[in-house]
């Protein structure tokens, strides 16, 4: 998944577009999760085999659950990125900040 720059908070058009994309991703994640859970339940209920096929099916089903988990992690991360403020710009190298915080008492 490629990283996207967060939208500028001053641009309403960019914020609306980012919120719409996030809403589309949430809907996609809900549909994808429902389809995967249905497929897993149907496979477990209808599979009547032992041995190598049962092991192969368990590996495929675990991969499906990992895909669902990864989908929700990316959706939640993009939601957090929309809600969090943009980081403060860093000062240029060699320029002292206006205030210093002493971490060690002396």
PDB file of N, CA and C in Angstrom:
ATOM      1  N   UNK A   1       0.842  -1.168   0.000  1.00  0.00           N
ATOM      2  CA  UNK A   1       0.000   0.000   0.000  1.00  0.00           C
ATOM      3  C   UNK A   1       0.889   1.233   0.000  1.00  0.00           C
ATOM      4  N   UNK A   2       0.658   2.146  -0.908  1.00  0.00           N
ATOM      5  CA  UNK A   2       1.481   3.341  -0.966  1.00  0.00           C
ATOM      6  C   UNK A   2       0.968   4.383   0.025  1.00  0.00           C
ATOM      7  N   UNK A   3       1.903   5.136   0.536  1.00  0.00           N
ATOM      8  CA  UNK A   3       1.542   6.171   1.501  1.00  0.00           C
ATOM      9  C   UNK A   3       1.050   7.400   0.763  1.00  0.00           C
ATOM     10  N   UNK A   4       0.026   7.986   1.297  1.00  0.00           N
ATOM     11  CA  UNK A   4      -0.504   9.216   0.727  1.00  0.00           C
ATOM     12  C   UNK A   4      -0.259  10.346   1.699  1.00  0.00           C
ATOM     13  N   UNK A   5      -0.035  11.516   1.161  1.00  0.00           N
ATOM     14  CA  UNK A   5       0.140  12.684   1.991  1.00  0.00           C
ATOM     15  C   UNK A   5      -1.194  13.054   2.621  1.00  0.00           C
ATOM     16  N   UNK A   6      -1.192  13.448   3.892  1.00  0.00           N
ATOM     17  CA  UNK A   6      -2.453  13.878   4.489  1.00  0.00           C
ATOM     18  C   UNK A   6      -2.959  15.144   3.814  1.00  0.00           C
ATOM     19  N   UNK A   7      -4.263  15.327   3.783  1.00  0.00           N
ATOM     20  CA  UNK A   7      -4.787  16.519   3.119  1.00  0.00           C
ATOM     21  C   UNK A   7      -4.440  17.775   3.904  1.00  0.00           C
ATOM     22  N   UNK A   8      -4.341  18.867   3.175  1.00  0.00           N
ATOM     23  CA  UNK A   8      -4.102  20.145   3.839  1.00  0.00           C
ATOM     24  C   UNK A   8      -5.357  20.533   4.605  1.00  0.00           C
ATOM     25  N   UNK A   9      -5.168  20.955   5.848  1.00  0.00           N
ATOM     26  CA  UNK A   9      -6.330  21.311   6.656  1.00  0.00           C
ATOM     27  C   UNK A   9      -6.976  22.602   6.184  1.00  0.00           C
ATOM     28  N   UNK A  10      -6.247  23.389   5.408  1.00  0.00           N
ATOM     29  CA  UNK A  10      -6.820  24.644   4.922  1.00  0.00           C
ATOM     30  C   UNK A  10      -7.665  24.437   3.665  1.00  0.00           C
ATOM     31  N   UNK A  11      -7.554  23.285   3.032  1.00  0.00           N
ATOM     32  CA  UNK A  11      -8.279  23.033   1.797  1.00  0.00           C
ATOM     33  C   UNK A  11      -9.517  22.180   2.076  1.00  0.00           C
ATOM     34  N   UNK A  12     -10.667  22.792   2.004  1.00  0.00           N
ATOM     35  CA  UNK A  12     -11.907  22.057   2.246  1.00  0.00           C
ATOM     36  C   UNK A  12     -12.157  20.997   1.183  1.00  0.00           C
ATOM     37  N   UNK A  13     -11.769  21.302  -0.040  1.00  0.00           N
ATOM     38  CA  UNK A  13     -11.966  20.349  -1.131  1.00  0.00           C
ATOM     39  C   UNK A  13     -11.147  19.075  -0.886  1.00  0.00           C
ATOM     40  N   UNK A  14      -9.904  19.224  -0.458  1.00  0.00           N
ATOM     41  CA  UNK A  14      -9.073  18.061  -0.172  1.00  0.00           C
ATOM     42  C   UNK A  14      -9.602  17.275   1.020  1.00  0.00           C
ATOM     43  N   UNK A  15     -10.075  17.980   2.036  1.00  0.00           N
ATOM     44  CA  UNK A  15     -10.627  17.285   3.205  1.00  0.00           C
ATOM     45  C   UNK A  15     -11.891  16.507   2.848  1.00  0.00           C
ATOM     46  N   UNK A  16     -12.770  17.103   2.042  1.00  0.00           N
ATOM     47  CA  UNK A  16     -13.971  16.385   1.615  1.00  0.00           C
ATOM     48  C   UNK A  16     -13.611  15.153   0.806  1.00  0.00           C
ATOM     49  N   UNK A  17     -12.653  15.297  -0.095  1.00  0.00           N
ATOM     50  CA  UNK A  17     -12.230  14.163  -0.919  1.00  0.00           C
ATOM     51  C   UNK A  17     -11.625  13.059  -0.052  1.00  0.00           C
ATOM     52  N   UNK A  18     -10.804  13.432   0.921  1.00  0.00           N
ATOM     53  CA  UNK A  18     -10.193  12.438   1.800  1.00  0.00           C
ATOM     54  C   UNK A  18     -11.247  11.738   2.658  1.00  0.00           C
ATOM     55  N   UNK A  19     -12.228  12.490   3.151  1.00  0.00           N
ATOM     56  CA  UNK A  19     -13.299  11.869   3.951  1.00  0.00           C
ATOM     57  C   UNK A  19     -14.154  10.938   3.100  1.00  0.00           C
ATOM     58  N   UNK A  20     -14.412  11.320   1.851  1.00  0.00           N
ATOM     59  CA  UNK A  20     -15.185  10.457   0.965  1.00  0.00           C
ATOM     60  C   UNK A  20     -14.425   9.169   0.667  1.00  0.00           C
ATOM     61  N   UNK A  21     -13.140   9.280   0.404  1.00  0.00           N
ATOM     62  CA  UNK A  21     -12.326   8.085   0.160  1.00  0.00           C
ATOM     63  C   UNK A  21     -12.303   7.184   1.387  1.00  0.00           C
ATOM     64  N   UNK A  22     -12.202   7.792   2.554  1.00  0.00           N
ATOM     65  CA  UNK A  22     -12.210   6.992   3.778  1.00  0.00           C
ATOM     66  C   UNK A  22     -13.551   6.286   3.953  1.00  0.00           C
ATOM     67  N   UNK A  23     -14.638   6.978   3.678  1.00  0.00           N
ATOM     68  CA  UNK A  23     -15.959   6.352   3.790  1.00  0.00           C
ATOM     69  C   UNK A  23     -16.101   5.198   2.798  1.00  0.00           C
ATOM     70  N   UNK A  24     -15.558   5.372   1.594  1.00  0.00           N
ATOM     71  CA  UNK A  24     -15.590   4.287   0.613  1.00  0.00           C
ATOM     72  C   UNK A  24     -14.778   3.089   1.089  1.00  0.00           C
ATOM     73  N   UNK A  25     -13.639   3.351   1.717  1.00  0.00           N
ATOM     74  CA  UNK A  25     -12.817   2.260   2.234  1.00  0.00           C
ATOM     75  C   UNK A  25     -13.519   1.528   3.370  1.00  0.00           C
ATOM     76  N   UNK A  26     -14.235   2.257   4.211  1.00  0.00           N
ATOM     77  CA  UNK A  26     -14.973   1.617   5.304  1.00  0.00           C
ATOM     78  C   UNK A  26     -16.065   0.718   4.740  1.00  0.00           C
ATOM     79  N   UNK A  27     -16.803   1.206   3.759  1.00  0.00           N
ATOM     80  CA  UNK A  27     -17.860   0.390   3.143  1.00  0.00           C
ATOM     81  C   UNK A  27     -17.257  -0.844   2.496  1.00  0.00           C
ATOM     82  N   UNK A  28     -16.148  -0.671   1.774  1.00  0.00           N
ATOM     83  CA  UNK A  28     -15.484  -1.808   1.161  1.00  0.00           C
ATOM     84  C   UNK A  28     -15.037  -2.816   2.221  1.00  0.00           C
ATOM     85  N   UNK A  29     -14.492  -2.330   3.327  1.00  0.00           N
ATOM     86  CA  UNK A  29     -14.021  -3.221   4.385  1.00  0.00           C
ATOM     87  C   UNK A  29     -15.176  -4.001   5.011  1.00  0.00           C
ATOM     88  N   UNK A  30     -16.314  -3.353   5.186  1.00  0.00           N
ATOM     89  CA  UNK A  30     -17.478  -4.040   5.765  1.00  0.00           C
ATOM     90  C   UNK A  30     -17.964  -5.139   4.816  1.00  0.00           C
ATOM     91  N   UNK A  31     -18.084  -4.816   3.538  1.00  0.00           N
ATOM     92  CA  UNK A  31     -18.539  -5.813   2.555  1.00  0.00           C
ATOM     93  C   UNK A  31     -17.531  -6.951   2.447  1.00  0.00           C
ATOM     94  N   UNK A  32     -16.245  -6.614   2.392  1.00  0.00           N
ATOM     95  CA  UNK A  32     -15.197  -7.621   2.295  1.00  0.00           C
ATOM     96  C   UNK A  32     -15.199  -8.536   3.521  1.00  0.00           C
ATOM     97  N   UNK A  33     -15.345  -7.955   4.704  1.00  0.00           N
ATOM     98  CA  UNK A  33     -15.367  -8.746   5.932  1.00  0.00           C
ATOM     99  C   UNK A  33     -16.570  -9.682   5.951  1.00  0.00           C
ATOM    100  N   UNK A  34     -17.728  -9.176   5.568  1.00  0.00           N
ATOM    101  CA  UNK A  34     -18.930 -10.024   5.548  1.00  0.00           C
ATOM    102  C   UNK A  34     -18.769 -11.179   4.563  1.00  0.00           C
ATOM    103  N   UNK A  35     -18.231 -10.899   3.385  1.00  0.00           N
ATOM    104  CA  UNK A  35     -18.043 -11.956   2.387  1.00  0.00           C
ATOM    105  C   UNK A  35     -17.028 -12.990   2.865  1.00  0.00           C
ATOM    106  N   UNK A  36     -15.947 -12.544   3.464  1.00  0.00           N
ATOM    107  CA  UNK A  36     -14.934 -13.470   3.956  1.00  0.00           C
ATOM    108  C   UNK A  36     -15.469 -14.334   5.099  1.00  0.00           C
ATOM    109  N   UNK A  37     -16.181 -13.722   6.030  1.00  0.00           N
ATOM    110  CA  UNK A  37     -16.732 -14.498   7.146  1.00  0.00           C
ATOM    111  C   UNK A  37     -17.768 -15.510   6.664  1.00  0.00           C
ATOM    112  N   UNK A  38     -18.573 -15.134   5.683  1.00  0.00           N
ATOM    113  CA  UNK A  38     -19.541 -16.084   5.118  1.00  0.00           C
ATOM    114  C   UNK A  38     -18.806 -17.245   4.447  1.00  0.00           C
ATOM    115  N   UNK A  39     -17.778 -16.931   3.685  1.00  0.00           N
ATOM    116  CA  UNK A  39     -17.024 -17.981   2.999  1.00  0.00           C
ATOM    117  C   UNK A  39     -16.328 -18.912   3.991  1.00  0.00           C
ATOM    118  N   UNK A  40     -15.795 -18.355   5.058  1.00  0.00           N
ATOM    119  CA  UNK A  40     -15.140 -19.187   6.073  1.00  0.00           C
ATOM    120  C   UNK A  40     -16.156 -20.095   6.752  1.00  0.00           C
ATOM    121  N   UNK A  41     -17.296 -19.530   7.134  1.00  0.00           N
ATOM    122  CA  UNK A  41     -18.326 -20.343   7.801  1.00  0.00           C
ATOM    123  C   UNK A  41     -18.842 -21.439   6.877  1.00  0.00           C
ATOM    124  N   UNK A  42     -19.067 -21.119   5.620  1.00  0.00           N
ATOM    125  CA  UNK A  42     -19.561 -22.124   4.680  1.00  0.00           C
ATOM    126  C   UNK A  42     -18.524 -23.216   4.455  1.00  0.00           C
ATOM    127  N   UNK A  43     -17.270 -22.843   4.358  1.00  0.00           N
ATOM    128  CA  UNK A  43     -16.214 -23.833   4.146  1.00  0.00           C
ATOM    129  C   UNK A  43     -16.071 -24.756   5.337  1.00  0.00           C
ATOM    130  N   UNK A  44     -16.085 -24.188   6.531  1.00  0.00           N
ATOM    131  CA  UNK A  44     -15.951 -25.013   7.732  1.00  0.00           C
ATOM    132  C   UNK A  44     -17.157 -25.935   7.896  1.00  0.00           C
ATOM    133  N   UNK A  45     -18.344 -25.444   7.597  1.00  0.00           N
ATOM    134  CA  UNK A  45     -19.553 -26.248   7.774  1.00  0.00           C
ATOM    135  C   UNK A  45     -19.664 -27.360   6.735  1.00  0.00           C
ATOM    136  N   UNK A  46     -19.215 -27.112   5.519  1.00  0.00           N
ATOM    137  CA  UNK A  46     -19.411 -28.079   4.450  1.00  0.00           C
ATOM    138  C   UNK A  46     -18.221 -28.999   4.195  1.00  0.00           C
ATOM    139  N   UNK A  47     -17.068 -28.685   4.750  1.00  0.00           N
ATOM    140  CA  UNK A  47     -15.888 -29.503   4.505  1.00  0.00           C
ATOM    141  C   UNK A  47     -15.968 -30.795   5.313  1.00  0.00           C
ATOM    142  N   UNK A  48     -15.941 -31.899   4.620  1.00  0.00           N
ATOM    143  CA  UNK A  48     -15.982 -33.204   5.288  1.00  0.00           C
ATOM    144  C   UNK A  48     -14.795 -34.030   4.820  1.00  0.00           C
ATOM    145  N   UNK A  49     -13.603 -33.504   5.006  1.00  0.00           N
ATOM    146  CA  UNK A  49     -12.425 -34.207   4.553  1.00  0.00           C
ATOM    147  C   UNK A  49     -11.348 -34.109   5.621  1.00  0.00           C
ATOM    148  N   UNK A  50     -10.500 -35.089   5.644  1.00  0.00           N
ATOM    149  CA  UNK A  50      -9.368 -35.103   6.577  1.00  0.00           C
ATOM    150  C   UNK A  50      -8.082 -35.154   5.770  1.00  0.00           C
ATOM    151  N   UNK A  51      -7.000 -34.973   6.442  1.00  0.00           N
ATOM    152  CA  UNK A  51      -5.708 -35.125   5.793  1.00  0.00           C
ATOM    153  C   UNK A  51      -5.189 -33.847   5.184  1.00  0.00           C
ATOM    154  N   UNK A  52      -4.585 -33.996   4.026  1.00  0.00           N
ATOM    155  CA  UNK A  52      -3.892 -32.885   3.380  1.00  0.00           C
ATOM    156  C   UNK A  52      -4.862 -31.778   2.975  1.00  0.00           C
ATOM    157  N   UNK A  53      -6.044 -32.122   2.502  1.00  0.00           N
ATOM    158  CA  UNK A  53      -7.009 -31.102   2.094  1.00  0.00           C
ATOM    159  C   UNK A  53      -7.452 -30.250   3.279  1.00  0.00           C
ATOM    160  N   UNK A  54      -7.644 -30.863   4.432  1.00  0.00           N
ATOM    161  CA  UNK A  54      -8.033 -30.099   5.621  1.00  0.00           C
ATOM    162  C   UNK A  54      -6.926 -29.131   6.033  1.00  0.00           C
ATOM    163  N   UNK A  55      -5.678 -29.553   5.907  1.00  0.00           N
ATOM    164  CA  UNK A  55      -4.559 -28.666   6.245  1.00  0.00           C
ATOM    165  C   UNK A  55      -4.488 -27.507   5.247  1.00  0.00           C
ATOM    166  N   UNK A  56      -4.665 -27.800   3.973  1.00  0.00           N
ATOM    167  CA  UNK A  56      -4.637 -26.749   2.952  1.00  0.00           C
ATOM    168  C   UNK A  56      -5.764 -25.743   3.167  1.00  0.00           C
ATOM    169  N   UNK A  57      -6.937 -26.238   3.495  1.00  0.00           N
ATOM    170  CA  UNK A  57      -8.066 -25.340   3.740  1.00  0.00           C
ATOM    171  C   UNK A  57      -7.806 -24.478   4.960  1.00  0.00           C
ATOM    172  N   UNK A  58      -7.219 -25.040   6.008  1.00  0.00           N
ATOM    173  CA  UNK A  58      -6.934 -24.241   7.204  1.00  0.00           C
ATOM    174  C   UNK A  58      -5.919 -23.146   6.918  1.00  0.00           C
ATOM    175  N   UNK A  59      -4.939 -23.422   6.056  1.00  0.00           N
ATOM    176  CA  UNK A  59      -3.955 -22.395   5.689  1.00  0.00           C
ATOM    177  C   UNK A  59      -4.625 -21.283   4.893  1.00  0.00           C
ATOM    178  N   UNK A  60      -5.483 -21.654   3.955  1.00  0.00           N
ATOM    179  CA  UNK A  60      -6.179 -20.649   3.150  1.00  0.00           C
ATOM    180  C   UNK A  60      -7.117 -19.813   4.015  1.00  0.00           C
ATOM    181  N   UNK A  61      -7.807 -20.446   4.948  1.00  0.00           N
ATOM    182  CA  UNK A  61      -8.724 -19.704   5.818  1.00  0.00           C
ATOM    183  C   UNK A  61      -7.954 -18.766   6.750  1.00  0.00           C
ATOM    184  N   UNK A  62      -6.806 -19.181   7.227  1.00  0.00           N
ATOM    185  CA  UNK A  62      -6.013 -18.284   8.073  1.00  0.00           C
ATOM    186  C   UNK A  62      -5.510 -17.087   7.262  1.00  0.00           C
ATOM    187  N   UNK A  63      -5.174 -17.313   5.995  1.00  0.00           N
ATOM    188  CA  UNK A  63      -4.773 -16.194   5.133  1.00  0.00           C
ATOM    189  C   UNK A  63      -5.937 -15.230   4.906  1.00  0.00           C
ATOM    190  N   UNK A  64      -7.144 -15.769   4.802  1.00  0.00           N
ATOM    191  CA  UNK A  64      -8.322 -14.910   4.641  1.00  0.00           C
ATOM    192  C   UNK A  64      -8.532 -14.046   5.882  1.00  0.00           C
ATOM    193  N   UNK A  65      -8.344 -14.620   7.052  1.00  0.00           N
ATOM    194  CA  UNK A  65      -8.486 -13.837   8.285  1.00  0.00           C
ATOM    195  C   UNK A  65      -7.389 -12.779   8.401  1.00  0.00           C
ATOM    196  N   UNK A  66      -6.194 -13.107   7.958  1.00  0.00           N
ATOM    197  CA  UNK A  66      -5.117 -12.116   7.966  1.00  0.00           C
ATOM    198  C   UNK A  66      -5.442 -10.979   6.999  1.00  0.00           C
ATOM    199  N   UNK A  67      -6.030 -11.284   5.865  1.00  0.00           N
ATOM    200  CA  UNK A  67      -6.417 -10.247   4.902  1.00  0.00           C
ATOM    201  C   UNK A  67      -7.483  -9.326   5.488  1.00  0.00           C
ATOM    202  N   UNK A  68      -8.442  -9.904   6.210  1.00  0.00           N
ATOM    203  CA  UNK A  68      -9.476  -9.082   6.860  1.00  0.00           C
ATOM    204  C   UNK A  68      -8.832  -8.187   7.914  1.00  0.00           C
ATOM    205  N   UNK A  69      -7.958  -8.751   8.721  1.00  0.00           N
ATOM    206  CA  UNK A  69      -7.282  -7.972   9.763  1.00  0.00           C
ATOM    207  C   UNK A  69      -6.482  -6.827   9.151  1.00  0.00           C
ATOM    208  N   UNK A  70      -5.736  -7.099   8.080  1.00  0.00           N
ATOM    209  CA  UNK A  70      -4.932  -6.075   7.424  1.00  0.00           C
ATOM    210  C   UNK A  70      -5.806  -4.977   6.821  1.00  0.00           C
ATOM    211  N   UNK A  71      -6.936  -5.360   6.262  1.00  0.00           N
ATOM    212  CA  UNK A  71      -7.860  -4.375   5.703  1.00  0.00           C
ATOM    213  C   UNK A  71      -8.334  -3.413   6.778  1.00  0.00           C
ATOM    214  N   UNK A  72      -8.724  -3.947   7.923  1.00  0.00           N
ATOM    215  CA  UNK A  72      -9.209  -3.088   8.997  1.00  0.00           C
ATOM    216  C   UNK A  72      -8.093  -2.252   9.606  1.00  0.00           C
ATOM    217  N   UNK A  73      -6.876  -2.779   9.664  1.00  0.00           N
ATOM    218  CA  UNK A  73      -5.764  -1.976  10.158  1.00  0.00           C
ATOM    219  C   UNK A  73      -5.516  -0.767   9.264  1.00  0.00           C
ATOM    220  N   UNK A  74      -5.568  -0.957   7.955  1.00  0.00           N
ATOM    221  CA  UNK A  74      -5.341   0.172   7.048  1.00  0.00           C
ATOM    222  C   UNK A  74      -6.499   1.169   7.095  1.00  0.00           C
ATOM    223  N   UNK A  75      -7.726   0.677   7.263  1.00  0.00           N
ATOM    224  CA  UNK A  75      -8.870   1.585   7.372  1.00  0.00           C
ATOM    225  C   UNK A  75      -8.769   2.414   8.650  1.00  0.00           C
ATOM    226  N   UNK A  76      -8.429   1.769   9.752  1.00  0.00           N
ATOM    227  CA  UNK A  76      -8.299   2.500  11.012  1.00  0.00           C
ATOM    228  C   UNK A  76      -7.139   3.488  10.969  1.00  0.00           C
ATOM    229  N   UNK A  77      -6.044   3.121  10.319  1.00  0.00           N
ATOM    230  CA  UNK A  77      -4.903   4.038  10.210  1.00  0.00           C
ATOM    231  C   UNK A  77      -5.264   5.265   9.377  1.00  0.00           C
ATOM    232  N   UNK A  78      -5.991   5.064   8.293  1.00  0.00           N
ATOM    233  CA  UNK A  78      -6.373   6.221   7.481  1.00  0.00           C
ATOM    234  C   UNK A  78      -7.377   7.101   8.224  1.00  0.00           C
ATOM    235  N   UNK A  79      -8.235   6.496   9.041  1.00  0.00           N
ATOM    236  CA  UNK A  79      -9.164   7.281   9.848  1.00  0.00           C
ATOM    237  C   UNK A  79      -8.433   8.112  10.892  1.00  0.00           C
ATOM    238  N   UNK A  80      -7.421   7.511  11.518  1.00  0.00           N
ATOM    239  CA  UNK A  80      -6.623   8.264  12.494  1.00  0.00           C
ATOM    240  C   UNK A  80      -5.873   9.401  11.818  1.00  0.00           C
ATOM    241  N   UNK A  81      -5.385   9.160  10.607  1.00  0.00           N
ATOM    242  CA  UNK A  81      -4.657  10.211   9.894  1.00  0.00           C
ATOM    243  C   UNK A  81      -5.576  11.387   9.557  1.00  0.00           C
ATOM    244  N   UNK A  82      -6.841  11.104   9.291  1.00  0.00           N
ATOM    245  CA  UNK A  82      -7.781  12.196   9.013  1.00  0.00           C
ATOM    246  C   UNK A  82      -8.090  13.007  10.262  1.00  0.00           C
ATOM    247  N   UNK A  83      -8.111  12.349  11.405  1.00  0.00           N
ATOM    248  CA  UNK A  83      -8.473  13.043  12.643  1.00  0.00           C
ATOM    249  C   UNK A  83      -7.304  13.729  13.331  1.00  0.00           C
ATOM    250  N   UNK A  84      -6.076  13.312  13.040  1.00  0.00           N
ATOM    251  CA  UNK A  84      -4.932  13.867  13.748  1.00  0.00           C
ATOM    252  C   UNK A  84      -4.470  15.157  13.079  1.00  0.00           C
ATOM    253  N   UNK A  85      -3.962  16.079  13.883  1.00  0.00           N
ATOM    254  CA  UNK A  85      -3.443  17.317  13.285  1.00  0.00           C
ATOM    255  C   UNK A  85      -2.132  17.036  12.570  1.00  0.00           C
ATOM    256  N   UNK A  86      -1.805  17.900  11.645  1.00  0.00           N
ATOM    257  CA  UNK A  86      -0.559  17.752  10.907  1.00  0.00           C
ATOM    258  C   UNK A  86       0.611  18.047  11.839  1.00  0.00           C
ATOM    259  N   UNK A  87       1.736  17.374  11.650  1.00  0.00           N
ATOM    260  CA  UNK A  87       2.891  17.640  12.508  1.00  0.00           C
ATOM    261  C   UNK A  87       3.450  19.037  12.266  1.00  0.00           C
ATOM    262  N   UNK A  88       4.040  19.587  13.313  1.00  0.00           N
ATOM    263  CA  UNK A  88       4.642  20.909  13.212  1.00  0.00           C
ATOM    264  C   UNK A  88       5.871  20.818  12.319  1.00  0.00           C
ATOM    265  N   UNK A  89       6.118  21.849  11.514  1.00  0.00           N
ATOM    266  CA  UNK A  89       7.320  21.821  10.668  1.00  0.00           C
ATOM    267  C   UNK A  89       8.576  21.886  11.537  1.00  0.00           C
ATOM    268  N   UNK A  90       9.614  21.164  11.126  1.00  0.00           N
ATOM    269  CA  UNK A  90      10.866  21.147  11.868  1.00  0.00           C
ATOM    270  C   UNK A  90      11.711  22.354  11.471  1.00  0.00           C
ATOM    271  N   UNK A  91      12.470  22.893  12.412  1.00  0.00           N
ATOM    272  CA  UNK A  91      13.354  24.013  12.048  1.00  0.00           C
ATOM    273  C   UNK A  91      14.502  23.509  11.182  1.00  0.00           C
ATOM    274  N   UNK A  92      15.057  24.417  10.414  1.00  0.00           N
ATOM    275  CA  UNK A  92      16.166  24.058   9.524  1.00  0.00           C
ATOM    276  C   UNK A  92      17.389  23.687  10.354  1.00  0.00           C
ATOM    277  N   UNK A  93      18.296  22.920   9.756  1.00  0.00           N
ATOM    278  CA  UNK A  93      19.504  22.518  10.465  1.00  0.00           C
ATOM    279  C   UNK A  93      20.352  23.734  10.789  1.00  0.00           C
ATOM    280  N   UNK A  94      20.947  23.713  11.967  1.00  0.00           N
ATOM    281  CA  UNK A  94      21.810  24.808  12.375  1.00  0.00           C
ATOM    282  C   UNK A  94      21.064  25.965  13.012  1.00  0.00           C
ATOM    283  N   UNK A  95      19.751  25.946  12.993  1.00  0.00           N
ATOM    284  CA  UNK A  95      18.952  27.012  13.587  1.00  0.00           C
ATOM    285  C   UNK A  95      18.481  26.535  14.944  1.00  0.00           C
ATOM    286  N   UNK A  96      18.787  27.306  15.968  1.00  0.00           N
ATOM    287  CA  UNK A  96      18.357  26.960  17.324  1.00  0.00           C
ATOM    288  C   UNK A  96      16.874  27.246  17.499  1.00  0.00           C
ATOM    289  N   UNK A  97      16.149  26.362  18.164  1.00  0.00           N
ATOM    290  CA  UNK A  97      14.749  26.662  18.443  1.00  0.00           C
ATOM    291  C   UNK A  97      14.643  27.822  19.423  1.00  0.00           C
ATOM    292  N   UNK A  98      13.489  28.468  19.427  1.00  0.00           N
ATOM    293  CA  UNK A  98      13.303  29.654  20.262  1.00  0.00           C
ATOM    294  C   UNK A  98      13.340  29.324  21.742  1.00  0.00           C
ATOM    295  N   UNK A  99      12.872  28.166  22.125  1.00  0.00           N
ATOM    296  CA  UNK A  99      12.886  27.785  23.531  1.00  0.00           C
ATOM    297  C   UNK A  99      13.473  26.386  23.661  1.00  0.00           C
ATOM    298  N   UNK A 100      14.146  26.173  24.786  1.00  0.00           N
ATOM    299  CA  UNK A 100      14.739  24.864  25.023  1.00  0.00           C
ATOM    300  C   UNK A 100      14.120  24.280  26.290  1.00  0.00           C
ATOM    301  N   UNK A 101      13.923  23.009  26.267  1.00  0.00           N
ATOM    302  CA  UNK A 101      13.407  22.318  27.439  1.00  0.00           C
ATOM    303  C   UNK A 101      14.534  21.503  28.033  1.00  0.00           C
ATOM    304  N   UNK A 102      14.832  21.736  29.294  1.00  0.00           N
ATOM    305  CA  UNK A 102      15.872  20.984  29.974  1.00  0.00           C
ATOM    306  C   UNK A 102      15.277  19.705  30.527  1.00  0.00           C
ATOM    307  N   UNK A 103      15.833  18.582  30.138  1.00  0.00           N
ATOM    308  CA  UNK A 103      15.348  17.298  30.604  1.00  0.00           C
ATOM    309  C   UNK A 103      16.058  16.823  31.868  1.00  0.00           C
ATOM    310  N   UNK A 104      17.218  17.394  32.145  1.00  0.00           N
ATOM    311  CA  UNK A 104      17.996  17.006  33.323  1.00  0.00           C
ATOM    312  C   UNK A 104      18.055  18.201  34.261  1.00  0.00           C
ATOM    313  N   UNK A 105      17.732  17.942  35.525  1.00  0.00           N
ATOM    314  CA  UNK A 105      17.800  19.018  36.509  1.00  0.00           C
ATOM    315  C   UNK A 105      19.251  19.174  36.943  1.00  0.00           C
ATOM    316  N   UNK A 106      19.692  20.406  37.023  1.00  0.00           N
ATOM    317  CA  UNK A 106      21.106  20.589  37.361  1.00  0.00           C
ATOM    318  C   UNK A 106      21.378  21.578  38.421  1.00  0.00           C
TER     319      UNK A 106
END
